[in-house]
CSV table of C-alpha atoms in Angstrom, one decimal:
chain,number,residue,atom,x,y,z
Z,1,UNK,CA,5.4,-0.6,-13.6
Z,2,UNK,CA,8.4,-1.1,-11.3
Z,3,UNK,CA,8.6,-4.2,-9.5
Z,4,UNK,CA,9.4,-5.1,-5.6
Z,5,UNK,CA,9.8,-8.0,-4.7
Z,6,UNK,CA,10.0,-9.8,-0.9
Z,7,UNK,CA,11.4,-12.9,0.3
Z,8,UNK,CA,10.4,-15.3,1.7
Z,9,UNK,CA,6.8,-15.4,1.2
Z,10,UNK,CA,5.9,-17.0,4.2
Z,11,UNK,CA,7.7,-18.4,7.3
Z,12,UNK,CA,6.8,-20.2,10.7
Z,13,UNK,CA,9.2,-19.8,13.6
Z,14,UNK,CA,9.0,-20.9,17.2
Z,15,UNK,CA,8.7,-17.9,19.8
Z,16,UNK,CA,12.2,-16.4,20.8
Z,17,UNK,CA,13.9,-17.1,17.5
Z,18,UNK,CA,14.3,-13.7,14.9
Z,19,UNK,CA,13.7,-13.4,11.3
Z,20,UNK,CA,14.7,-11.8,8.4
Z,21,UNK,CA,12.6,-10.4,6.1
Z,22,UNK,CA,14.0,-9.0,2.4
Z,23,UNK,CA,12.8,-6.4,0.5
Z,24,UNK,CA,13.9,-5.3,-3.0
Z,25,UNK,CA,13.4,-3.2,-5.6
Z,26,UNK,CA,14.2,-5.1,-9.0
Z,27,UNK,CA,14.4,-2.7,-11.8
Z,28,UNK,CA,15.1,0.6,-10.0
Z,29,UNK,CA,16.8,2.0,-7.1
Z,30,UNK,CA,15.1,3.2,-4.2
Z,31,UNK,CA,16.4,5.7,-1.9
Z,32,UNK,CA,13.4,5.3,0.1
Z,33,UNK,CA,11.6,2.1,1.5
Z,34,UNK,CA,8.7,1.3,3.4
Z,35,UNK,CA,7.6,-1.3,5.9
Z,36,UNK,CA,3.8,-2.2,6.7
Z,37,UNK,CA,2.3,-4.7,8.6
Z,38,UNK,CA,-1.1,-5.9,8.6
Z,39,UNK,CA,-3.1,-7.8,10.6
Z,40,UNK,CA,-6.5,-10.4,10.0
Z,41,UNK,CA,-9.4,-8.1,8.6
Z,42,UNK,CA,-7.7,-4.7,9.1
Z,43,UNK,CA,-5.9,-2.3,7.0
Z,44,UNK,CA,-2.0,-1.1,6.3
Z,45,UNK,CA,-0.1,0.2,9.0
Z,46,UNK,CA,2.6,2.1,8.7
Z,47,UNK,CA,5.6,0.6,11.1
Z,48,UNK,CA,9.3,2.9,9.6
Z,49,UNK,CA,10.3,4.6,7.0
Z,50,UNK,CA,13.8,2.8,6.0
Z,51,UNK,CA,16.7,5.9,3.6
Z,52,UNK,CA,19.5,4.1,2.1
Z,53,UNK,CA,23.1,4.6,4.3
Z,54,UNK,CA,20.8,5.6,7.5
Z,55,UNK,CA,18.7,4.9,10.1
Z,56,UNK,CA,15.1,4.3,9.7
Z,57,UNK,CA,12.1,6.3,11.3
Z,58,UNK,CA,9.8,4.2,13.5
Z,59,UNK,CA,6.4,4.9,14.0
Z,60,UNK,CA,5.5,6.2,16.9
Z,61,UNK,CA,5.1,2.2,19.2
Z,62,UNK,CA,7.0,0.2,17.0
Z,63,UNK,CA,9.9,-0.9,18.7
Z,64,UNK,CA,13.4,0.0,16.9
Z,65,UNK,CA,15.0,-2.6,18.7
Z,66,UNK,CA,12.4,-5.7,18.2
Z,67,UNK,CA,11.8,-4.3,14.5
Z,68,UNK,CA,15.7,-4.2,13.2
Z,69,UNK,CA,15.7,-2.5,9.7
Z,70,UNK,CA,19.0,-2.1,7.6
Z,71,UNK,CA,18.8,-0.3,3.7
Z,72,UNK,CA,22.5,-1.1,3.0
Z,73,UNK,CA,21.8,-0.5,-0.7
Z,74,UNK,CA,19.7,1.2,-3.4
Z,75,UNK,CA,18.2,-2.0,-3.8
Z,76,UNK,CA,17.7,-3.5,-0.8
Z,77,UNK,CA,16.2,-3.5,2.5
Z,78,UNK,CA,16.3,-6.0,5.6
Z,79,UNK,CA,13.8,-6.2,8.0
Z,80,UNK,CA,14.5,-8.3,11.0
Z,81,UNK,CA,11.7,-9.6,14.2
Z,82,UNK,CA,14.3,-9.9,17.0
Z,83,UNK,CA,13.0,-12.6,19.3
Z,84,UNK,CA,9.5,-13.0,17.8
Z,85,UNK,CA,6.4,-13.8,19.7
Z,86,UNK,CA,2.8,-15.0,18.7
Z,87,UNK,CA,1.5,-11.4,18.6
Z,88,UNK,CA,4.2,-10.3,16.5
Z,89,UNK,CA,2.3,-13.0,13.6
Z,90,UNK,CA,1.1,-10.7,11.0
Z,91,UNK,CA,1.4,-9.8,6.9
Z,92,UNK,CA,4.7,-7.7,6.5
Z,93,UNK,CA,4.5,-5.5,3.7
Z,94,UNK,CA,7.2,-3.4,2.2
Z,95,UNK,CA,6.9,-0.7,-0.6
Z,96,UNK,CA,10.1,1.4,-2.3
Z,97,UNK,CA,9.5,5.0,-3.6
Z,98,UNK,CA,10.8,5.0,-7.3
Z,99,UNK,CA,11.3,8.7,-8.1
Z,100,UNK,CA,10.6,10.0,-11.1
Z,101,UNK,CA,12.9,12.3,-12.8
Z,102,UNK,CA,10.8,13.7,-14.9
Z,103,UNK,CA,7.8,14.7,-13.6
Z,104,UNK,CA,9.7,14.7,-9.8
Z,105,UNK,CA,6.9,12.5,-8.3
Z,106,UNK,CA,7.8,9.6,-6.1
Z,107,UNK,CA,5.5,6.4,-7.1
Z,108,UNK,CA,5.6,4.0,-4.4
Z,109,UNK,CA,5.3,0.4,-5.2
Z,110,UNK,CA,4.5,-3.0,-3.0
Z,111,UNK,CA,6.0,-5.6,-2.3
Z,112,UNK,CA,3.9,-9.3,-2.9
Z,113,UNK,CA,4.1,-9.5,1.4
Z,114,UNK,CA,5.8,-11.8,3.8
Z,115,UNK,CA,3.2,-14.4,6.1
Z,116,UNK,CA,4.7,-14.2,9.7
Z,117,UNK,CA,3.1,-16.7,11.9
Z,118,UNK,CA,5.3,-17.5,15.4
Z,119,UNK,CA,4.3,-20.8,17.2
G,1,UNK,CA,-2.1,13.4,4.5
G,2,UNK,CA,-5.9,14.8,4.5
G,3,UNK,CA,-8.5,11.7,5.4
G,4,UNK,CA,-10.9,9.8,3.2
G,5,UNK,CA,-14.1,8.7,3.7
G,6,UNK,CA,-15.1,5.3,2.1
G,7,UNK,CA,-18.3,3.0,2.8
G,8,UNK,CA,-16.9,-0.3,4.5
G,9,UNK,CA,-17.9,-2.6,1.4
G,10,UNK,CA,-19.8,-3.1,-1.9
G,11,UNK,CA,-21.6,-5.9,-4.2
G,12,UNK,CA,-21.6,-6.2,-7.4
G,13,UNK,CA,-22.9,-8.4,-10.2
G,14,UNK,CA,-19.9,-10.0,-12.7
G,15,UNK,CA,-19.6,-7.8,-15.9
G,16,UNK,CA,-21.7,-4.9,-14.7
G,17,UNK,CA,-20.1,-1.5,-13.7
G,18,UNK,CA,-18.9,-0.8,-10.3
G,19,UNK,CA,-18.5,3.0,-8.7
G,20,UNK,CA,-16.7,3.1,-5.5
G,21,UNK,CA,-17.2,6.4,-4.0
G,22,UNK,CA,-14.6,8.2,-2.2
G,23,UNK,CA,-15.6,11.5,-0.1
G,24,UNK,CA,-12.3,13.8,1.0
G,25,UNK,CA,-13.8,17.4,1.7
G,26,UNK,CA,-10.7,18.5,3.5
G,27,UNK,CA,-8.5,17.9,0.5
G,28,UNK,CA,-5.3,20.6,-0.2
G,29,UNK,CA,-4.6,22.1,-3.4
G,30,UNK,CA,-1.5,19.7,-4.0
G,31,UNK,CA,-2.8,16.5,-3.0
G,32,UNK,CA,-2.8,14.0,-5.3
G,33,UNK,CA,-6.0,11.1,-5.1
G,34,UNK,CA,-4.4,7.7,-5.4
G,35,UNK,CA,-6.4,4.7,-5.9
G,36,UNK,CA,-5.0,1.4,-4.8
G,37,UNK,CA,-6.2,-2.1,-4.1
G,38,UNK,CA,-5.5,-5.1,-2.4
G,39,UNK,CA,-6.7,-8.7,-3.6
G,40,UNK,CA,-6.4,-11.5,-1.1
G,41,UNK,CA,-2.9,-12.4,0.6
G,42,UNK,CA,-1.6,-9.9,-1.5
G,43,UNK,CA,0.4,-6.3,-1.3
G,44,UNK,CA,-1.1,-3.3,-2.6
G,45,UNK,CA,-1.4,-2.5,-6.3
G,46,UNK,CA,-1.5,0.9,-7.7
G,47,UNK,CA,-4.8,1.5,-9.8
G,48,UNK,CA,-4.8,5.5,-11.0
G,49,UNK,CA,-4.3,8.1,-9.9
G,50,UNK,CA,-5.1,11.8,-10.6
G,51,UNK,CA,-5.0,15.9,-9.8
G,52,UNK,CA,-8.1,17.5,-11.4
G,53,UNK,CA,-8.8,15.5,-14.6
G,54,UNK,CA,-10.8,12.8,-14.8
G,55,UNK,CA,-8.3,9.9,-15.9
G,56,UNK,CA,-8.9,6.5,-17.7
G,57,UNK,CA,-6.2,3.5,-17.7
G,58,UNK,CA,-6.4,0.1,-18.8
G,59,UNK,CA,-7.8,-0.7,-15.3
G,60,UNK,CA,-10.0,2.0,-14.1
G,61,UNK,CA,-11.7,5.3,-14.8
G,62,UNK,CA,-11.2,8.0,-11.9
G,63,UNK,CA,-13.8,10.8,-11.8
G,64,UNK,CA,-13.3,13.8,-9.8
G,65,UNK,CA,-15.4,16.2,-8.9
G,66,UNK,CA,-15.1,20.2,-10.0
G,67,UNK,CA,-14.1,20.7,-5.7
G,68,UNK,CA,-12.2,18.0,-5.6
G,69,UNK,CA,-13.7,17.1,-2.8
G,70,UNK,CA,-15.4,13.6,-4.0
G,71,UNK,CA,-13.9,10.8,-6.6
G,72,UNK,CA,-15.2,7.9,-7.7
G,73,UNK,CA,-13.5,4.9,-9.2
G,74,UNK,CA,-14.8,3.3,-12.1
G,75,UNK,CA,-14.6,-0.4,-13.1
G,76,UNK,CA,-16.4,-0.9,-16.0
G,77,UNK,CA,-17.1,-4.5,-16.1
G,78,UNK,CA,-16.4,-6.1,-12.7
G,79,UNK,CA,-14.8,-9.4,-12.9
G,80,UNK,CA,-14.2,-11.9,-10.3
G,81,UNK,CA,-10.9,-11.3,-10.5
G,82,UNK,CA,-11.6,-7.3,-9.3
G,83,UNK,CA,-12.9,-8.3,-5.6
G,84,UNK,CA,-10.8,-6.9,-3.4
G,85,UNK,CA,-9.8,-3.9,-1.0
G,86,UNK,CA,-10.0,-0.9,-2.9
G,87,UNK,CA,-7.8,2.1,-0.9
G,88,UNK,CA,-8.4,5.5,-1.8
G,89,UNK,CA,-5.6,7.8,-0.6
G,90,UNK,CA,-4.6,11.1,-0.7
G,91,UNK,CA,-0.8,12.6,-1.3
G,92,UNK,CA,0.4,15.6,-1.1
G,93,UNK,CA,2.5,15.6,-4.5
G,94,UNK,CA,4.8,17.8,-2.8
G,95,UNK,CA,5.8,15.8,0.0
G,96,UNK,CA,8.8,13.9,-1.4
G,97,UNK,CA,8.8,10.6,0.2
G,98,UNK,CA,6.4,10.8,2.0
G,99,UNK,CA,4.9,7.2,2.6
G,100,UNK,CA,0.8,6.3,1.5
G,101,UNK,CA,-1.1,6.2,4.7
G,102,UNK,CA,-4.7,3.3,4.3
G,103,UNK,CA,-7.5,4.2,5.5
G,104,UNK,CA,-9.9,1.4,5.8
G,105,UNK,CA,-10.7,1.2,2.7
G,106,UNK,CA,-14.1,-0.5,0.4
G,107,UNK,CA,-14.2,-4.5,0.4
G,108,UNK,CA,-15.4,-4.8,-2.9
G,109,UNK,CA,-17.8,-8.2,-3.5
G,110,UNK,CA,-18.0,-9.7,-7.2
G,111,UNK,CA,-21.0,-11.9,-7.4
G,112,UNK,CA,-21.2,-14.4,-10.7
């Protein structure tokens, strides 16, 4: 199956700083990502919907302007925590929607996820 | 995306067969049932998926039901490598990019 892949893994950051969080899709293009996040003992939640050359669609109460997401490429999407607090410490998951010529389906496939933890 | 309805977790013994039920009565004609799981500090990964027909990969069995309105994912020998989250979701396989939506999901147990 396709792969995505995230970097970095995992990162800790003091509160107020921002971080970057890369998503890509390594042996397709994807017109279409996804970002998750989870937190301790709960499931997947939906934050945007990220289209390649324009803006994302946030969920409705995630912040667009805390939650920065840029899909400059087919390949390729940035997700960025401005000024991140202790709450905002969770998993950060993103997916890309590898559509299928043939059969016209759009597979989605997931990222390994990014560890946020802010001190 | 129409809901599904899974029991919160489930044991079973190494090398023995696991069926993790999945109830979604309000399923639409064009929804596909996805099967997905999650092992520890990990993403998602896709298990099967299916229409009507009952499928088999080199992972899983998924059985349907004639109404569609039940599945059940098969493992036939549980390892300890198999405990995880196990999401069942529906998608409409008309709805483009349309992202997968979790439910809660089954916390599967693998006892040696």
């Amino acid at each position: 199956g396709a792969v995505v892949s995230q970097h970095p893994s995992r990162v800790i950051c003091k509160s107020g700083t921002s971080v970057k969080i890369e998503c890509r899709s390594l042996d397709f293009q994807a017109t279409t990502m996804f970002w998750y996040r989870q937190f301790p003992k709960q499931s997947l939640m939906l934050m945007a919907t990220s289209n390649e050359g324009s803006k994302a669609t946030y969920e409705q109460g995630v912040e667009k302007d805390k939650f920065l997401i840029n899909h400059a490429s087919l390949t390729l999407s940035t997700l960025t925590v401005t000024s991140a607090h202790p709450e905002d410490s969770s998993f950060y998951i993103c997916s890309a929607s590898d559509f299928s010529g043939t059969s016209g389906y759009n597979e989605q496939f997931f990222g390994p996820g990014t560890r946020l933890t802010v001190l | 995306d129409a809901k599904t309805t899974q029991p919160n977790s489930m044991e079973s013994n190494e090398e023995e067969p696991v069926h993790l039920p999945c109830n979604h009565s309000t399923i639409s004609g064009t929804d596909y049932i996805h099967w997905y799981r999650q092992l520890p500090s990990q993403g998602p990964e896709y298990v099967i998926h299916g229409l009507t027909s009952n499928v088999n990969n080199r992972m899983a069995s998924l059985a349907i039901a004639e109404d569609r309105k039940s599945s059940t994912l098969i493992l036939h020998r549980a390892t300890l490598r198999d405990a995880a989250v196990y999401y069942c979701i529906l998608r409409d396989r008309l709805g483009g990019n349309t992202p997968l939506v979790f439910g809660k999901g089954t916390r599967l147990s693998v006892i040696a």
